[in-house]
Tab-separated table of C-alpha atoms in Angstrom:
chain	number	residue	atom	x	y	z
D	820	MET	CA	21.045	-19.971	-16.530
D	821	HIS	CA	22.233	-22.281	-12.983
D	822	GLN	CA	19.404	-24.573	-12.769
D	823	ASN	CA	19.059	-24.790	-8.066
D	824	THR	CA	17.753	-28.542	-6.993
D	825	LEU	CA	14.636	-28.952	-4.363
D	826	TRP	CA	16.635	-29.260	-1.825
D	827	ARG	CA	18.585	-26.419	-2.146
D	828	ARG	CA	15.268	-24.695	-2.961
D	829	LEU	CA	14.250	-25.915	0.087
D	830	LEU	CA	16.631	-24.698	2.333
D	831	ALA	CA	16.675	-21.220	1.202
D	832	GLU	CA	13.427	-20.632	2.358
D	833	PHE	CA	13.402	-22.628	5.436
D	834	LEU	CA	16.156	-20.835	6.449
D	835	GLY	CA	15.061	-17.575	5.222
D	836	THR	CA	12.245	-18.833	7.198
D	837	ALA	CA	13.614	-19.210	10.034
D	838	LEU	CA	15.270	-15.752	10.441
D	839	LEU	CA	12.214	-14.150	9.917
D	840	VAL	CA	10.181	-15.077	12.137
D	841	THR	CA	13.926	-14.792	14.802
D	842	ALA	CA	13.710	-11.096	13.439
D	843	VAL	CA	10.293	-10.485	13.980
D	844	VAL	CA	10.498	-12.591	16.961
D	845	GLY	CA	13.911	-11.242	18.548
D	846	SER	CA	13.072	-7.353	17.107
D	847	GLY	CA	10.162	-7.721	20.278
D	848	ILE	CA	11.836	-9.443	23.158
D	849	MET	CA	14.904	-6.500	22.601
D	850	ALA	CA	11.399	-3.716	22.180
D	851	THR	CA	9.953	-4.495	25.369
D	852	THR	CA	13.265	-5.011	26.998
D	853	LEU	CA	14.362	-1.330	25.320
D	854	SER	CA	10.800	1.000	26.018
D	855	PRO	CA	9.014	-1.293	28.878
D	856	ASN	CA	5.677	1.478	29.089
D	857	ASP	CA	5.062	1.862	25.744
D	858	VAL	CA	3.670	0.066	23.427
D	859	GLY	CA	3.339	2.420	20.391
D	860	LEU	CA	7.055	2.748	21.131
D	861	GLN	CA	7.155	-0.904	20.615
D	862	LEU	CA	5.365	-1.823	17.269
D	863	LEU	CA	8.073	1.090	15.918
D	864	GLU	CA	10.674	-0.824	16.025
D	865	ASN	CA	9.491	-4.261	15.895
D	866	SER	CA	7.508	-3.379	12.166
D	867	VAL	CA	10.777	-1.663	10.678
D	868	ALA	CA	13.012	-4.490	12.527
D	869	THR	CA	11.287	-6.321	10.141
D	870	ALA	CA	10.455	-4.747	6.972
D	871	PHE	CA	14.533	-4.234	7.810
D	872	ALA	CA	14.837	-8.362	8.216
D	873	LEU	CA	12.359	-9.363	5.315
D	874	GLY	CA	14.183	-6.880	2.347
D	875	ALA	CA	17.604	-8.231	3.319
D	876	LEU	CA	16.391	-12.031	3.352
D	877	ILE	CA	14.959	-11.895	0.278
D	878	LEU	CA	17.842	-10.569	-1.319
D	879	THR	CA	19.605	-12.497	0.229
D	880	PHE	CA	17.699	-16.376	-0.926
D	881	GLY	CA	15.311	-14.665	-2.836
D	882	PRO	CA	18.864	-15.978	-6.514
D	883	VAL	CA	17.331	-19.684	-5.009
D	884	SER	CA	14.351	-20.915	-4.000
D	885	GLY	CA	12.395	-16.572	-4.760
D	886	ALA	CA	12.008	-16.643	-1.452
D	887	HIS	CA	8.228	-17.150	-0.761
D	888	PHE	CA	8.218	-17.004	2.803
D	889	ASN	CA	5.171	-17.916	3.293
D	890	PRO	CA	2.505	-20.495	1.808
D	891	VAL	CA	0.371	-18.415	0.554
D	892	VAL	CA	2.221	-16.409	-1.777
D	893	SER	CA	3.872	-19.942	-2.909
D	894	ALA	CA	0.535	-21.465	-3.202
D	895	ALA	CA	-0.841	-18.339	-5.370
D	896	ASP	CA	2.602	-18.878	-7.803
D	897	TRP	CA	1.735	-22.771	-8.738
D	898	PHE	CA	-1.788	-21.934	-8.109
D	899	LEU	CA	-0.601	-19.123	-11.533
D	900	GLY	CA	2.210	-20.926	-13.108
D	901	ARG	CA	0.402	-23.850	-13.943
D	902	ARG	CA	-1.028	-24.083	-17.091
D	903	THR	CA	2.243	-21.658	-18.053
D	904	ARG	CA	4.536	-24.447	-16.285
D	905	THR	CA	5.773	-20.831	-13.900
D	906	GLY	CA	4.952	-21.792	-11.254
D	907	LEU	CA	6.206	-24.433	-8.480
D	908	THR	CA	4.561	-27.730	-9.142
D	909	LEU	CA	2.621	-29.429	-6.533
D	910	LYS	CA	5.046	-31.312	-4.978
D	911	ASP	CA	7.568	-28.140	-4.779
D	912	LEU	CA	4.059	-26.753	-2.752
D	913	GLY	CA	4.681	-29.209	-0.683
D	914	GLY	CA	8.214	-29.170	0.629
D	915	TYR	CA	8.099	-25.408	-0.014
D	916	GLY	CA	4.736	-25.552	2.716
D	917	LEU	CA	6.379	-27.790	5.089
D	918	ALA	CA	10.357	-26.072	4.651
D	919	GLN	CA	8.031	-22.609	5.522
D	920	ALA	CA	6.190	-24.216	8.733
D	921	PHE	CA	9.617	-25.975	10.644
D	922	GLY	CA	12.166	-22.416	9.763
D	923	ALA	CA	9.254	-20.913	11.246
D	924	ILE	CA	8.794	-23.000	13.962
D	925	ALA	CA	12.696	-22.751	14.315
D	926	GLY	CA	13.339	-19.479	14.165
D	927	SER	CA	11.615	-19.174	17.206
D	928	ILE	CA	13.200	-21.810	19.383
D	929	LEU	CA	16.620	-19.492	18.094
D	930	ALA	CA	15.313	-16.319	19.142
D	931	ASN	CA	14.308	-17.613	22.932
D	932	LEU	CA	16.987	-18.720	22.972
D	933	MET	CA	19.611	-16.216	22.015
D	934	PHE	CA	17.271	-13.830	24.764
D	935	ASP	CA	18.099	-17.332	26.926
D	936	LEU	CA	14.728	-18.096	27.624
D	937	ALA	CA	13.970	-21.622	27.348
D	938	PRO	CA	13.319	-22.505	24.146
D	939	VAL	CA	9.848	-23.391	23.604
D	940	THR	CA	7.231	-21.273	25.956
D	941	PHE	CA	3.456	-21.444	24.345
D	942	SER	CA	2.327	-17.903	24.031
D	943	THR	CA	-0.766	-17.211	25.739
D	944	LYS	CA	-2.227	-14.320	23.856
D	945	GLU	CA	-5.406	-14.664	22.373
D	946	ARG	CA	-5.700	-12.724	19.089
D	947	ALA	CA	-9.811	-13.944	18.126
D	948	ALA	CA	-12.229	-12.095	17.136
D	949	GLY	CA	-13.792	-10.875	13.837
D	950	ASN	CA	-11.930	-7.517	13.265
D	951	LEU	CA	-8.722	-9.617	13.609
D	952	TRP	CA	-9.200	-12.184	11.011
D	953	LEU	CA	-10.699	-9.533	8.518
D	954	ALA	CA	-7.565	-7.447	8.981
D	955	GLU	CA	-6.040	-10.471	7.509
D	956	SER	CA	-7.641	-11.362	5.081
D	957	VAL	CA	-6.086	-7.817	4.010
D	958	ALA	CA	-2.719	-7.882	4.367
D	959	VAL	CA	-3.089	-11.429	2.362
D	960	VAL	CA	-4.785	-9.852	-0.279
D	961	GLY	CA	-2.560	-6.510	-0.696
D	962	LEU	CA	1.139	-9.393	-0.640
D	963	LEU	CA	-0.759	-10.976	-2.703
D	964	LEU	CA	-1.697	-7.952	-4.572
D	965	LEU	CA	1.820	-6.155	-5.349
D	966	ILE	CA	4.363	-9.120	-5.399
D	967	PHE	CA	2.299	-10.445	-8.251
D	968	ALA	CA	2.463	-7.177	-9.427
D	969	LEU	CA	5.678	-6.080	-9.304
D	970	ALA	CA	6.293	-9.628	-11.544
D	971	ARG	CA	4.233	-9.373	-14.683
D	972	SER	CA	4.995	-5.285	-14.889
D	973	GLY	CA	8.961	-6.451	-15.089
D	974	ARG	CA	9.657	-5.007	-11.532
D	975	ALA	CA	10.247	-8.046	-9.389
D	976	ALA	CA	13.909	-6.366	-8.696
D	977	VAL	CA	12.789	-3.901	-6.167
D	978	ALA	CA	10.783	-6.865	-4.840
D	979	PRO	CA	12.481	-6.274	-1.495
D	980	ALA	CA	11.667	-3.153	-0.495
D	981	ALA	CA	8.287	-3.004	-1.895
D	982	VAL	CA	7.588	-6.402	0.469
D	983	GLY	CA	9.749	-5.208	2.971
D	984	ALA	CA	8.150	-2.120	3.739
D	985	TYR	CA	4.408	-3.133	2.743
D	986	ILE	CA	4.567	-4.850	5.934
D	987	GLY	CA	6.049	-2.364	7.366
D	988	ALA	CA	3.264	-1.123	7.507
D	989	ALA	CA	0.864	-2.947	8.056
D	990	TYR	CA	1.845	-3.789	11.127
D	991	TRP	CA	-0.175	0.085	11.617
D	992	PHE	CA	-2.654	-0.197	8.895
D	993	THR	CA	-3.932	-3.859	10.297
D	994	SER	CA	-5.412	-3.955	13.687
D	995	SER	CA	-4.103	-7.660	13.175
D	996	THR	CA	-0.234	-5.787	13.246
D	997	SER	CA	-0.458	-8.222	9.526
D	998	PHE	CA	1.001	-11.903	10.025
D	999	ALA	CA	-0.466	-12.986	6.751
D	1000	ASN	CA	1.391	-15.567	7.008
D	1001	PRO	CA	0.270	-19.681	8.420
D	1002	ALA	CA	3.507	-20.782	8.372
D	1003	VAL	CA	4.951	-17.092	10.501
D	1004	THR	CA	1.404	-17.749	12.899
D	1005	ILE	CA	2.345	-21.238	13.882
D	1006	GLY	CA	5.909	-19.796	14.630
D	1007	ARG	CA	4.960	-17.370	16.644
D	1008	ALA	CA	2.433	-19.850	18.208
D	1009	PHE	CA	5.995	-21.237	20.153
D	1010	THR	CA	7.432	-17.557	21.367
D	1011	ASP	CA	5.068	-15.967	24.937
D	1012	THR	CA	6.855	-12.780	24.256
D	1013	PHE	CA	6.086	-9.503	22.466
D	1014	ALA	CA	4.513	-11.340	18.867
D	1015	GLY	CA	3.135	-14.230	20.450
D	1016	ILE	CA	0.126	-14.946	19.310
D	1017	ALA	CA	-2.309	-18.371	21.488
D	1018	PRO	CA	-1.761	-21.714	20.108
D	1019	ALA	CA	-6.040	-21.766	20.402
D	1020	SER	CA	-6.187	-18.513	18.247
D	1021	VAL	CA	-3.882	-19.983	15.484
D	1022	PRO	CA	-6.446	-21.532	12.567
D	1023	GLY	CA	-8.591	-17.852	12.918
D	1024	PHE	CA	-5.707	-16.228	11.643
D	1025	ILE	CA	-4.508	-19.436	9.599
D	1026	ILE	CA	-8.784	-19.490	7.834
D	1027	ALA	CA	-8.702	-15.763	7.535
D	1028	GLN	CA	-5.567	-16.193	5.591
D	1029	LEU	CA	-6.760	-18.606	2.496
D	1030	ALA	CA	-10.031	-16.506	1.615
D	1031	GLY	CA	-6.690	-13.385	1.505
D	1032	LEU	CA	-5.176	-16.166	-0.488
D	1033	ILE	CA	-8.729	-17.176	-2.007
D	1034	VAL	CA	-10.133	-13.197	-3.306
D	1035	GLY	CA	-6.270	-12.208	-3.826
D	1036	VAL	CA	-5.808	-14.615	-6.763
D	1037	GLY	CA	-9.417	-13.803	-7.656
D	1038	LEU	CA	-8.116	-10.687	-8.624
D	1039	LEU	CA	-4.196	-11.215	-9.337
D	1040	LEU	CA	-6.435	-12.585	-12.941
D	1041	ALA	CA	-9.723	-10.337	-13.191
D	1042	LEU	CA	-6.342	-7.052	-13.103
D	1043	TYR	CA	-3.605	-8.980	-14.716
D	1044	PRO	CA	-5.461	-12.156	-16.940
D	1045	THR	CA	-1.559	-13.265	-17.722
D	1046	VAL	CA	-0.225	-13.184	-14.361
D	1047	GLY	CA	0.497	-17.047	-14.172
D	1048	GLN	CA	3.202	-16.372	-17.484
D	1049	THR	CA	5.712	-14.792	-15.716
D	1050	ALA	CA	5.093	-16.797	-11.587
D	1051	ASP	CA	8.429	-17.967	-11.442
D	1052	GLN	CA	9.707	-14.249	-10.494
D	1053	VAL	CA	7.918	-14.442	-7.661
D	1054	VAL	CA	8.792	-13.086	-5.476
D	1055	VAL	CA	12.250	-12.443	-7.070
D	1056	GLU	CA	13.496	-13.959	-10.833
D	1057	HIS	CA	15.487	-17.673	-9.080
D	1058	PRO	CA	16.101	-20.054	-11.282
D	1059	ALA	CA	14.419	-23.266	-12.336
D	1060	ASP	CA	13.949	-26.820	-11.421
D	1061	ASP	CA	15.492	-29.092	-13.162
D	1062	ALA	CA	12.003	-31.349	-13.226
D	1063	ARG	CA	10.387	-28.411	-14.303
D	1064	THR	CA	11.874	-26.919	-16.843
D	1065	ALA	CA	12.997	-31.230	-18.033
């Protein structure tokens, strides 16, 4: 199997996360433009566009980096696969996290520019409440269970559709509209539009997402004790880096 160097995988994570946030923010702007008086319809338009975009992006970048686009997914992959050396290395994890965070910021800037807004418009939308933090933890737990269960059961090929469907649904069954991603949360602070989050609200969301990471990993180990053996197939199967297979 062809082996992908780390820089190529980091580029894929940067681009994939950037385009994901562009889809989230851009579709939110378009939704409020086309349906200015119906918040429910705005959310429907935003969630459908995001779900479809996420599935397409996983198909595009998955063969290169696994298409994590999410630091909690990468952290779980590192932790669960560290003993069997099937997951990310610690070096990989740091690189993935930075690529995802910077990609998310770039995605917000790109969406702002495409809709003729200032490149950076920090959000004023406060999202700080216990029920929202609980929702973020639940969203992350569900996402991790889905992704790693698919990998462990040999069904990683359906991850693009399954993950896109889950995120699309989680927009509706969580009070936070399921950010479920620290990098995306940071990126969405850079746009004062429908999908934005005030910078002051970002730490609370990230803490809740990390709590979901801990609970999700614990449940995975309880349900699938050997889940780490297939960490190299998260989100989809992807070639290993030279340093990991040496």
